Tab-separated table of C-alpha atoms in Angstrom:
chain	number	residue	atom	x	y	z
A	349	UNK	CA	124.224	103.719	-2.618
A	350	UNK	CA	124.533	105.154	-6.073
A	351	UNK	CA	122.900	108.465	-6.822
A	352	UNK	CA	122.798	109.627	-10.376
A	353	UNK	CA	125.772	111.854	-11.115
A	354	UNK	CA	123.569	114.896	-11.617
A	355	UNK	CA	121.853	114.413	-8.243
A	356	UNK	CA	125.162	113.821	-6.476
A	357	UNK	CA	126.703	116.884	-8.120
A	358	UNK	CA	123.721	119.013	-7.124
A	359	UNK	CA	123.900	117.767	-3.542
A	360	UNK	CA	127.613	118.443	-3.288
A	361	UNK	CA	127.208	121.890	-4.804
A	362	UNK	CA	124.341	122.724	-2.460
A	363	UNK	CA	125.947	121.193	0.620
A	364	UNK	CA	128.814	123.609	1.068
A	365	UNK	CA	131.355	122.822	3.733
A	366	UNK	CA	129.392	123.362	6.932
A	367	UNK	CA	126.154	122.340	8.520
A	368	UNK	CA	124.927	125.888	8.073
A	369	UNK	CA	124.144	124.938	4.484
A	370	UNK	CA	121.330	122.746	5.807
A	371	UNK	CA	119.188	125.866	5.820
A	372	UNK	CA	115.739	126.845	7.006
A	373	UNK	CA	114.917	124.652	9.985
A	374	UNK	CA	117.684	126.185	12.101
A	375	UNK	CA	119.059	129.717	12.033
A	376	UNK	CA	122.117	129.888	9.797
A	377	UNK	CA	124.363	131.519	12.385
A	378	UNK	CA	123.386	129.097	15.157
A	379	UNK	CA	124.173	126.169	12.862
A	380	UNK	CA	127.531	127.689	11.909
A	381	UNK	CA	128.365	128.267	15.580
A	382	UNK	CA	127.402	124.710	16.544
A	383	UNK	CA	129.610	123.378	13.746
A	384	UNK	CA	132.592	125.587	14.638
A	385	UNK	CA	132.269	124.547	18.305
A	386	UNK	CA	132.298	120.877	17.298
A	387	UNK	CA	128.745	120.254	18.534
A	388	UNK	CA	127.592	118.990	15.114
A	389	UNK	CA	129.247	117.209	12.199
A	390	UNK	CA	129.273	118.712	8.729
A	391	UNK	CA	126.452	118.257	6.286
A	392	UNK	CA	128.931	116.515	4.002
A	393	UNK	CA	129.560	113.881	6.693
A	394	UNK	CA	125.818	113.259	6.962
A	395	UNK	CA	125.467	112.978	3.187
A	396	UNK	CA	128.299	110.426	3.102
A	397	UNK	CA	126.517	108.396	5.802
A	398	UNK	CA	123.245	108.556	3.874
A	399	UNK	CA	124.975	107.511	0.641
A	400	UNK	CA	126.554	104.495	2.354
A	401	UNK	CA	123.218	103.298	3.782
A	402	UNK	CA	120.511	104.118	1.246
A	403	UNK	CA	119.829	104.127	-2.469
A	404	UNK	CA	117.744	106.904	-3.944
A	405	UNK	CA	117.511	110.532	-4.857
A	406	UNK	CA	117.961	113.156	-2.174
A	407	UNK	CA	114.825	115.274	-1.829
A	408	UNK	CA	115.442	117.276	1.342
A	409	UNK	CA	117.884	117.812	4.193
A	410	UNK	CA	117.227	119.890	7.281
A	411	UNK	CA	118.865	120.535	10.640
A	412	UNK	CA	116.743	120.922	13.745
A	413	UNK	CA	117.490	121.696	17.367
A	414	UNK	CA	115.444	119.641	19.809
A	415	UNK	CA	114.098	121.033	23.068
A	416	UNK	CA	116.947	119.390	25.007
A	417	UNK	CA	119.467	121.262	22.852
A	418	UNK	CA	120.445	118.235	20.765
A	419	UNK	CA	120.725	118.706	17.015
A	420	UNK	CA	119.220	116.319	14.463
A	421	UNK	CA	119.655	116.132	10.699
A	422	UNK	CA	116.554	114.990	8.824
A	423	UNK	CA	116.992	113.513	5.348
A	424	UNK	CA	114.259	112.659	2.857
A	425	UNK	CA	114.985	110.357	-0.113
A	426	UNK	CA	113.026	108.953	-3.017
A	427	UNK	CA	113.964	105.254	-3.209
A	428	UNK	CA	114.401	103.364	-6.501
A	429	UNK	CA	111.075	101.647	-5.686
A	430	UNK	CA	109.307	105.017	-5.657
A	431	UNK	CA	108.889	105.229	-1.891
A	432	UNK	CA	109.773	108.157	0.341
A	433	UNK	CA	112.324	107.391	3.056
A	434	UNK	CA	112.900	109.742	5.969
A	435	UNK	CA	116.007	109.145	8.053
A	436	UNK	CA	117.205	111.041	11.101
A	437	UNK	CA	120.823	111.392	12.191
A	438	UNK	CA	122.340	112.561	15.452
A	439	UNK	CA	124.093	115.754	14.350
A	440	UNK	CA	126.751	115.386	17.062
A	441	UNK	CA	127.884	111.884	16.069
A	442	UNK	CA	126.535	111.414	12.546
A	443	UNK	CA	124.878	108.126	13.572
A	444	UNK	CA	121.458	107.185	12.239
A	445	UNK	CA	118.788	107.455	14.928
A	446	UNK	CA	115.691	106.214	13.119
A	447	UNK	CA	114.100	105.906	9.720
A	448	UNK	CA	110.605	105.703	8.322
A	449	UNK	CA	109.286	104.574	4.957
A	450	UNK	CA	106.197	106.074	3.430
A	451	UNK	CA	104.014	104.653	0.682
A	452	UNK	CA	104.632	104.930	-3.014
A	453	UNK	CA	104.560	108.358	-4.540
A	454	UNK	CA	101.648	109.111	-6.887
A	455	UNK	CA	102.418	108.622	-10.570
């Protein structure tokens, strides 16, 4: 996957070094604790996995805790074809769990 340099630079700058940078969906301190305890991989690791699997511009990344206590990273991309791709990654292993494609974005 090749993001434009400006998008990649923005993602790297925004990503920080821990999963806590994923922001809003999960309390910052809980995310930091999960990362420091080794229960989740870093946001950077997830972004590397996304970059190796998908082409497009990163639109959104979030970290959620499921009812069972498992953590999931959600990633939303705009593909070169103009479609929205949502992919979900197991935050413990960094492996892709599922992905969905939506229709073309309005012009």
